[in-house]
Amino acid sequence: MLRRPERLEQFRENPRVTLLAGDLTKPADVVKATKGADLIWSAVVDHDQTNRPTKNIIAAAKLNGVERVVETSLLGLYNEVPGEFGDWNRDYCFNGDPTGTTAVLADQLLAESGLTYTTLRLPWLNDRPEVNYTLTHRHDQFVGVSGSRRSIADPSLGANDSLGIGDPTTEGATRPVY
């Protein structure tokens, strides 16, 4: 489901893909999009003032009997990114402190939902062709500052966890590596 599904028109003929127009802040759209799904993958960071996207996903999952939810979010939700880059990321993404931000609250809502969920705390993504990452968990120090889009995949990985995924060769950099 996208606000403008024509952006993925190249998948229209794929029998495994159904393109729907919709909005995560509209409950009926989310219910319709998740009907018959095995897994809900939310590829947005919930910055809505009242976390409507996350609340709508949880409600639709429960209504439609979908047990598995994967959401994308930001590195730094738990102040787990060290050093100069961590300071820069915290200032840039969280106005200095992630505590109580909508991204953190979205992760907490999923944790409390009773659903099997994974929060992917993504680094600054790049288009490098390699698959190279180190996984960290909610209370681990984040490794790296960037990661390739190709490194983000496996839907069974990280059930009921919040994973940080970063390229370990970027550890110690002070800005994202592109």
XYZ file of N, CA and C in Angstrom:
534
model
N 0.850 -1.171 0.000
C 0.000 0.000 0.000
C 0.894 1.232 0.000
N 0.614 2.099 -0.928
C 1.337 3.362 -1.047
C 0.336 4.478 -1.320
N 0.717 5.681 -0.994
C -0.145 6.807 -1.362
C -0.210 6.944 -2.873
N 0.907 6.648 -3.561
C 0.964 6.743 -5.021
C 1.521 5.430 -5.579
N 0.686 4.405 -5.710
C 1.181 3.095 -6.164
C 1.752 3.099 -7.577
N 1.450 4.100 -8.364
C 2.001 4.162 -9.716
C 3.537 4.251 -9.691
N 4.108 4.622 -8.538
C 5.570 4.662 -8.431
C 6.177 3.268 -8.528
N 5.381 2.220 -8.306
C 5.866 0.838 -8.397
C 5.161 0.085 -9.518
N 4.820 0.796 -10.538
C 4.075 0.224 -11.665
C 4.774 -0.999 -12.272
N 6.085 -1.063 -12.187
C 6.822 -2.193 -12.770
C 6.456 -3.522 -12.103
N 5.792 -3.487 -10.941
C 5.385 -4.717 -10.257
C 3.919 -5.085 -10.496
N 3.206 -4.290 -11.237
C 1.768 -4.490 -11.430
C 1.433 -5.887 -11.966
N 2.247 -6.439 -12.857
C 1.977 -7.749 -13.469
C 2.528 -8.915 -12.646
N 3.223 -8.641 -11.567
C 3.781 -9.698 -10.721
C 2.645 -10.339 -9.925
N 2.433 -11.656 -10.055
C 1.317 -12.300 -9.353
C 1.456 -12.299 -7.828
N 2.659 -12.012 -7.315
C 2.870 -11.983 -5.865
C 2.686 -10.588 -5.282
N 2.392 -9.612 -6.140
C 2.299 -8.224 -5.696
C 0.916 -7.675 -6.002
N 0.322 -7.040 -5.017
C -0.919 -6.296 -5.213
C -0.643 -4.859 -4.803
N -0.795 -3.942 -5.714
C -0.567 -2.533 -5.416
C -1.883 -1.879 -5.018
N -1.888 -1.234 -3.877
C -3.073 -0.539 -3.384
C -2.730 0.904 -3.075
N -3.650 1.791 -3.377
C -3.521 3.175 -2.939
C -4.077 3.258 -1.535
N -3.372 3.938 -0.655
C -3.872 4.068 0.704
C -2.982 4.937 1.558
N -3.418 5.121 2.803
C -2.749 6.004 3.740
C -2.724 5.317 5.102
N -1.543 5.188 5.701
C -1.410 4.524 7.001
C -2.163 5.232 8.129
N -2.502 6.487 7.931
C -3.236 7.198 8.985
C -4.744 6.964 8.904
N -5.176 6.202 7.891
C -6.601 5.896 7.720
C -6.839 4.424 8.053
N -7.516 4.133 9.168
C -7.702 2.747 9.612
C -8.284 1.828 8.549
N -9.277 2.261 7.816
C -9.902 1.398 6.814
C -8.913 1.007 5.719
N -8.029 1.921 5.333
C -7.017 1.610 4.324
C -6.078 0.516 4.812
N -5.677 0.604 6.077
C -4.737 -0.370 6.637
C -5.414 -1.734 6.781
N -6.664 -1.752 7.217
C -7.402 -3.012 7.324
C -7.493 -3.679 5.955
N -7.847 -2.912 4.941
C -7.978 -3.454 3.588
C -6.634 -3.995 3.091
N -5.569 -3.255 3.324
C -4.250 -3.645 2.817
C -3.697 -4.884 3.506
N -4.111 -5.147 4.734
C -3.543 -6.272 5.489
C -4.422 -7.519 5.480
N -5.597 -7.427 4.893
C -6.496 -8.589 4.841
C -5.831 -9.723 4.069
N -5.755 -10.897 4.689
C -5.162 -12.065 4.061
C -3.638 -12.095 4.085
N -3.019 -11.141 4.756
C -1.555 -11.076 4.795
C -0.987 -12.077 5.794
N 0.214 -12.541 5.525
C 0.956 -13.378 6.465
C 1.841 -12.533 7.360
N 2.240 -11.368 6.848
C 3.172 -10.490 7.540
C 2.875 -9.062 7.103
N 3.013 -8.132 8.036
C 2.893 -6.710 7.708
C 4.284 -6.114 7.808
N 4.712 -5.478 6.730
C 6.005 -4.803 6.710
C 5.730 -3.324 6.528
N 6.034 -2.538 7.536
C 5.840 -1.096 7.471
C 7.179 -0.446 7.170
N 7.318 0.054 5.963
C 8.591 0.611 5.506
C 8.621 2.129 5.650
N 8.075 2.617 6.743
C 8.126 4.040 7.058
C 8.531 4.195 8.519
N 9.055 5.338 8.861
C 9.302 5.664 10.265
C 8.097 6.456 10.735
N 7.482 6.020 11.818
C 6.265 6.662 12.320
C 6.624 7.974 13.025
N 6.435 9.078 12.313
C 6.665 10.413 12.868
C 5.355 11.142 13.150
N 4.233 10.428 13.043
C 2.925 11.030 13.281
C 2.800 11.426 14.753
N 2.261 12.595 15.016
C 2.151 13.125 16.387
C 1.497 12.162 17.372
N 0.528 11.368 16.901
C -0.174 10.445 17.799
C 0.045 8.978 17.414
N 1.063 8.716 16.617
C 1.411 7.357 16.194
C 0.265 6.627 15.501
N -0.539 7.356 14.721
C -1.643 6.707 14.006
C -1.192 5.551 13.119
N -0.103 5.682 12.353
C 0.283 4.536 11.517
C 0.516 3.260 12.335
N 1.266 3.356 13.409
C 1.554 2.166 14.219
C 0.295 1.644 14.891
N -0.507 2.517 15.430
C -1.756 2.087 16.075
C -2.686 1.427 15.053
N -2.763 1.975 13.856
C -3.616 1.391 12.815
C -3.088 0.035 12.362
N -1.779 -0.110 12.263
C -1.185 -1.394 11.885
C -1.481 -2.441 12.944
N -1.317 -2.104 14.202
C -1.589 -3.054 15.291
C -3.059 -3.467 15.280
N -3.944 -2.505 15.161
C -5.384 -2.813 15.162
C -5.752 -3.677 13.948
N -5.228 -3.346 12.773
C -5.531 -4.123 11.569
C -4.958 -5.530 11.667
N -3.761 -5.658 12.204
C -3.155 -6.982 12.378
C -4.030 -7.854 13.265
N -4.476 -7.305 14.366
C -5.326 -8.078 15.280
C -6.658 -8.425 14.630
N -7.275 -7.474 13.951
C -8.559 -7.706 13.291
C -8.445 -8.778 12.205
N -7.351 -8.742 11.441
C -7.171 -9.660 10.322
C -6.372 -10.914 10.671
N -6.024 -11.076 11.945
C -5.311 -12.275 12.368
C -3.890 -12.381 11.853
N -3.243 -11.255 11.650
C -1.844 -11.243 11.212
C -0.980 -11.171 12.475
N -0.150 -12.174 12.668
C 0.643 -12.264 13.896
C 2.000 -11.574 13.817
N 2.512 -11.306 12.612
C 3.896 -10.854 12.443
C 3.945 -9.467 11.823
N 4.657 -8.560 12.491
C 4.823 -7.186 12.011
C 6.307 -6.834 12.036
N 6.779 -6.267 10.938
C 8.138 -5.738 10.866
C 8.009 -4.255 10.567
N 8.668 -3.435 11.368
C 8.650 -1.993 11.121
C 10.074 -1.488 10.961
N 10.227 -0.488 10.146
C 11.528 0.160 10.022
C 11.534 1.403 10.891
N 12.700 1.693 11.428
C 12.862 2.874 12.242
C 14.295 3.373 12.102
N 14.714 4.151 13.072
C 16.010 4.834 12.999
C 17.009 4.262 13.993
N 18.279 4.275 13.619
C 19.293 4.003 14.610
C 19.279 5.140 15.621
N 19.586 4.825 16.865
C 19.642 5.852 17.892
C 18.409 5.947 18.768
N 17.422 5.049 18.585
C 16.207 5.102 19.409
C 16.514 5.021 20.905
N 17.567 4.288 21.234
C 17.892 4.025 22.644
C 19.212 4.657 23.057
N 19.623 5.713 22.361
C 20.921 6.328 22.630
C 22.040 5.303 22.558
N 21.914 4.355 21.610
C 22.863 3.250 21.511
C 23.971 3.492 20.499
N 23.994 4.676 19.894
C 25.003 4.978 18.882
C 26.090 5.837 19.538
N 27.309 5.314 19.600
C 28.366 6.002 20.327
C 29.086 7.079 19.517
N 29.904 7.836 20.208
C 30.866 8.728 19.589
C 30.300 9.959 18.917
N 31.155 10.568 18.119
C 30.794 11.802 17.425
C 29.614 11.590 16.484
N 29.605 10.431 15.785
C 28.478 10.152 14.898
C 27.188 10.035 15.707
N 27.233 9.368 16.859
C 26.049 9.243 17.708
C 25.514 10.604 18.123
N 26.424 11.505 18.479
C 26.015 12.872 18.840
C 25.350 13.560 17.660
N 25.983 13.461 16.469
C 25.436 14.086 15.270
C 24.068 13.489 14.930
N 23.960 12.151 14.949
C 22.704 11.475 14.621
C 21.588 11.865 15.601
N 21.910 11.917 16.885
C 20.926 12.294 17.914
C 20.427 13.719 17.673
N 21.362 14.623 17.352
C 20.961 16.010 17.074
C 20.140 16.106 15.800
N 20.583 15.410 14.747
C 19.927 15.509 13.441
C 18.556 14.838 13.442
N 18.466 13.657 14.036
C 17.228 12.869 13.950
C 16.265 13.104 15.109
N 16.787 13.463 16.274
C 15.946 13.499 17.472
C 16.019 14.821 18.222
N 16.527 15.841 17.581
C 16.615 17.143 18.236
C 17.361 17.054 19.564
N 18.332 16.149 19.619
C 19.175 16.033 20.800
C 18.818 14.923 21.766
N 17.574 14.431 21.737
C 17.176 13.396 22.704
C 16.011 12.576 22.139
N 16.205 11.265 21.946
C 15.127 10.443 21.402
C 13.997 10.139 22.385
N 14.217 10.373 23.665
C 13.224 10.027 24.680
C 11.861 10.633 24.351
N 10.843 9.780 24.301
C 9.479 10.242 24.085
C 9.136 10.624 22.658
N 10.059 10.430 21.721
C 9.760 10.780 20.332
C 8.782 9.772 19.750
N 8.143 10.140 18.658
C 7.154 9.251 18.047
C 7.789 7.952 17.567
N 9.034 8.000 17.105
C 9.704 6.776 16.660
C 9.903 5.815 17.842
N 10.298 6.327 18.986
C 10.470 5.499 20.184
C 9.116 4.965 20.648
N 8.100 5.810 20.639
C 6.767 5.375 21.067
C 6.196 4.306 20.135
N 6.477 4.404 18.839
C 6.019 3.374 17.900
C 6.619 2.020 18.266
N 7.893 1.999 18.588
C 8.560 0.762 18.998
C 7.942 0.219 20.287
N 7.646 1.087 21.228
C 7.027 0.660 22.492
C 5.623 0.117 22.271
N 4.848 0.755 21.392
C 3.503 0.264 21.086
C 3.546 -1.153 20.527
N 4.474 -1.405 19.621
C 4.602 -2.758 19.073
C 5.032 -3.752 20.143
N 5.951 -3.348 20.992
C 6.423 -4.239 22.059
C 5.291 -4.627 23.005
N 4.366 -3.730 23.222
C 3.252 -3.966 24.142
C 2.031 -4.571 23.461
N 2.075 -4.761 22.145
C 0.895 -5.146 21.368
C 0.486 -6.610 21.500
N 1.406 -7.469 21.921
C 1.129 -8.900 21.942
C 1.398 -9.572 20.608
N 1.736 -8.799 19.589
C 2.076 -9.346 18.273
C 3.550 -9.743 18.249
N 3.912 -10.617 17.350
C 5.325 -10.901 17.106
C 5.816 -9.806 16.173
N 6.774 -9.023 16.646
C 7.202 -7.850 15.898
C 8.724 -7.808 15.822
N 9.212 -7.061 14.881
C 10.627 -6.716 14.794
C 10.709 -5.251 14.409
N 11.516 -4.512 15.132
C 11.833 -3.146 14.741
C 13.238 -3.175 14.160
N 13.371 -2.737 12.931
C 14.684 -2.640 12.293
C 15.178 -1.208 12.443
N 16.163 -1.019 13.293
C 16.765 0.303 13.468
C 17.837 0.447 12.397
N 17.436 1.046 11.294
C 18.305 1.112 10.125
C 19.338 2.224 10.248
N 20.537 1.959 9.724
C 21.540 3.013 9.649
C 21.238 3.908 8.450
N 22.092 4.844 8.216
C 21.991 5.650 7.001
C 22.319 4.717 5.847
N 21.362 4.534 4.936
C 21.491 3.534 3.880
C 22.254 4.057 2.671
N 22.966 3.112 2.036
C 23.693 3.444 0.815
C 23.371 2.407 -0.262
N 23.834 2.638 -1.461
C 23.556 1.750 -2.594
C 24.744 0.863 -2.948
N 25.635 0.636 -2.023
C 26.760 -0.256 -2.283
C 26.233 -1.658 -2.586
N 26.937 -2.415 -3.427
C 26.426 -3.724 -3.844
C 26.627 -4.839 -2.828
N 27.375 -4.618 -1.748
C 27.681 -5.715 -0.836
C 26.564 -5.976 0.178
N 26.602 -7.183 0.732
C 25.782 -7.537 1.883
C 26.761 -7.737 3.026
N 26.782 -6.791 3.958
C 27.734 -6.812 5.059
C 27.118 -6.070 6.231
N 26.848 -6.789 7.318
C 26.236 -6.120 8.460
C 26.548 -6.863 9.748
N 26.402 -6.157 10.831
C 26.457 -6.708 12.173
C 25.128 -6.381 12.828
N 24.516 -7.380 13.461
C 23.255 -7.151 14.163
C 23.523 -6.778 15.609
N 22.780 -5.813 16.082
C 22.794 -5.485 17.504
C 21.353 -5.519 17.993
N 21.187 -5.657 19.274
C 19.855 -5.725 19.862
C 19.581 -4.468 20.677
N 18.394 -4.376 21.189
C 17.905 -3.165 21.852
C 18.921 -2.548 22.818
N 19.586 -3.320 23.624
C 20.456 -2.744 24.648
C 21.935 -2.833 24.295
N 22.246 -3.194 23.037
C 23.631 -3.266 22.573
C 24.045 -1.946 21.950
N 25.343 -1.668 22.007
C 25.880 -0.526 21.279
C 25.744 -0.784 19.787
N 25.256 0.197 19.038
C 25.097 0.083 17.593
C 26.475 0.025 16.949
N 26.638 -0.823 15.930
C 27.914 -0.966 15.225
C 27.770 -0.348 13.842
N 28.663 0.567 13.518
C 28.655 1.198 12.203
C 27.784 2.435 12.164
N 27.813 3.107 11.019
C 27.014 4.313 10.828
C 26.156 4.227 9.574
N 26.542 3.345 8.652
C 25.841 3.180 7.394
C 25.675 1.701 7.110
N 24.851 1.389 6.113
C 24.676 0.013 5.677
C 24.044 -0.001 4.300
N 24.264 -1.081 3.565
C 23.711 -1.159 2.218
C 22.247 -1.599 2.259
N 21.489 -1.116 1.302
C 20.094 -1.536 1.173
C 19.995 -3.045 0.957
N 21.000 -3.641 0.319
C 21.009 -5.084 0.074
C 21.150 -5.896 1.357
N 21.600 -5.267 2.425
C 21.796 -5.995 3.682
C 20.510 -6.150 4.481
N 19.423 -5.533 4.030
C 18.166 -5.559 4.771
C 17.244 -6.595 4.133
N 16.909 -7.724 4.874
C 16.086 -8.753 4.219
C 15.237 -9.608 5.154
N 15.687 -10.680 5.710
C 15.041 -11.837 6.316
C 13.886 -11.533 7.287
N 12.610 -11.822 6.912
C 11.472 -11.494 7.773
C 11.349 -12.352 9.027
N 12.064 -13.479 9.140
C 11.982 -14.290 10.356
C 13.019 -13.867 11.389
N 13.929 -13.031 10.996
C 15.002 -12.595 11.867
C 14.488 -11.606 12.907
N 14.879 -11.766 14.132
C 14.630 -10.761 15.161
C 13.242 -10.716 15.735
N 12.564 -11.851 15.838
C 11.213 -11.848 16.408
C 11.241 -11.251 17.812
N 10.336 -10.318 18.069
C 10.192 -9.626 19.347
C 11.485 -8.962 19.810
N 12.140 -8.317 18.873
C 13.394 -7.652 19.161
C 13.453 -6.350 18.382
N 14.393 -5.522 18.735
C 14.668 -4.284 18.022
C 16.110 -4.389 17.563
N 16.322 -4.549 16.276
C 17.643 -4.828 15.741
C 18.278 -3.595 15.129
N 19.526 -3.388 15.441
C 20.329 -2.400 14.748
C 21.124 -3.137 13.687
N 21.154 -2.629 12.478
C 21.849 -3.289 11.376
C 22.810 -2.281 10.777
N 24.090 -2.501 10.974
C 25.073 -1.569 10.439
C 26.274 -2.280 9.874
N 26.952 -1.658 8.927
C 28.157 -2.190 8.315
C 29.318 -1.951 9.284
N 29.941 -3.017 9.812
C 30.991 -2.843 10.802
C 32.217 -2.120 10.263
N 32.403 -2.096 8.941
C 33.567 -1.392 8.394
C 33.379 0.123 8.440
N 32.176 0.596 8.787
C 31.960 2.038 8.912
C 32.068 2.493 10.360
N 32.361 1.572 11.272
C 32.505 1.911 12.696
C 33.557 2.995 12.854
N 33.247 3.999 13.664
C 34.175 5.090 13.932
C 34.064 6.262 12.990
N 33.320 6.116 11.894
C 33.129 7.251 10.988
C 32.315 8.324 11.695
N 32.507 9.545 11.313
C 31.777 10.636 11.965
C 30.553 11.102 11.193
N 30.364 10.579 10.004
C 29.183 10.892 9.185
C 28.813 9.663 8.381
N 27.601 9.605 7.827
C 27.224 8.458 6.999
C 28.207 8.233 5.860
N 28.383 6.976 5.493
C 29.297 6.613 4.415
C 28.453 6.211 3.207
N 28.613 6.912 2.094
C 27.812 6.638 0.903
C 28.648 6.031 -0.188
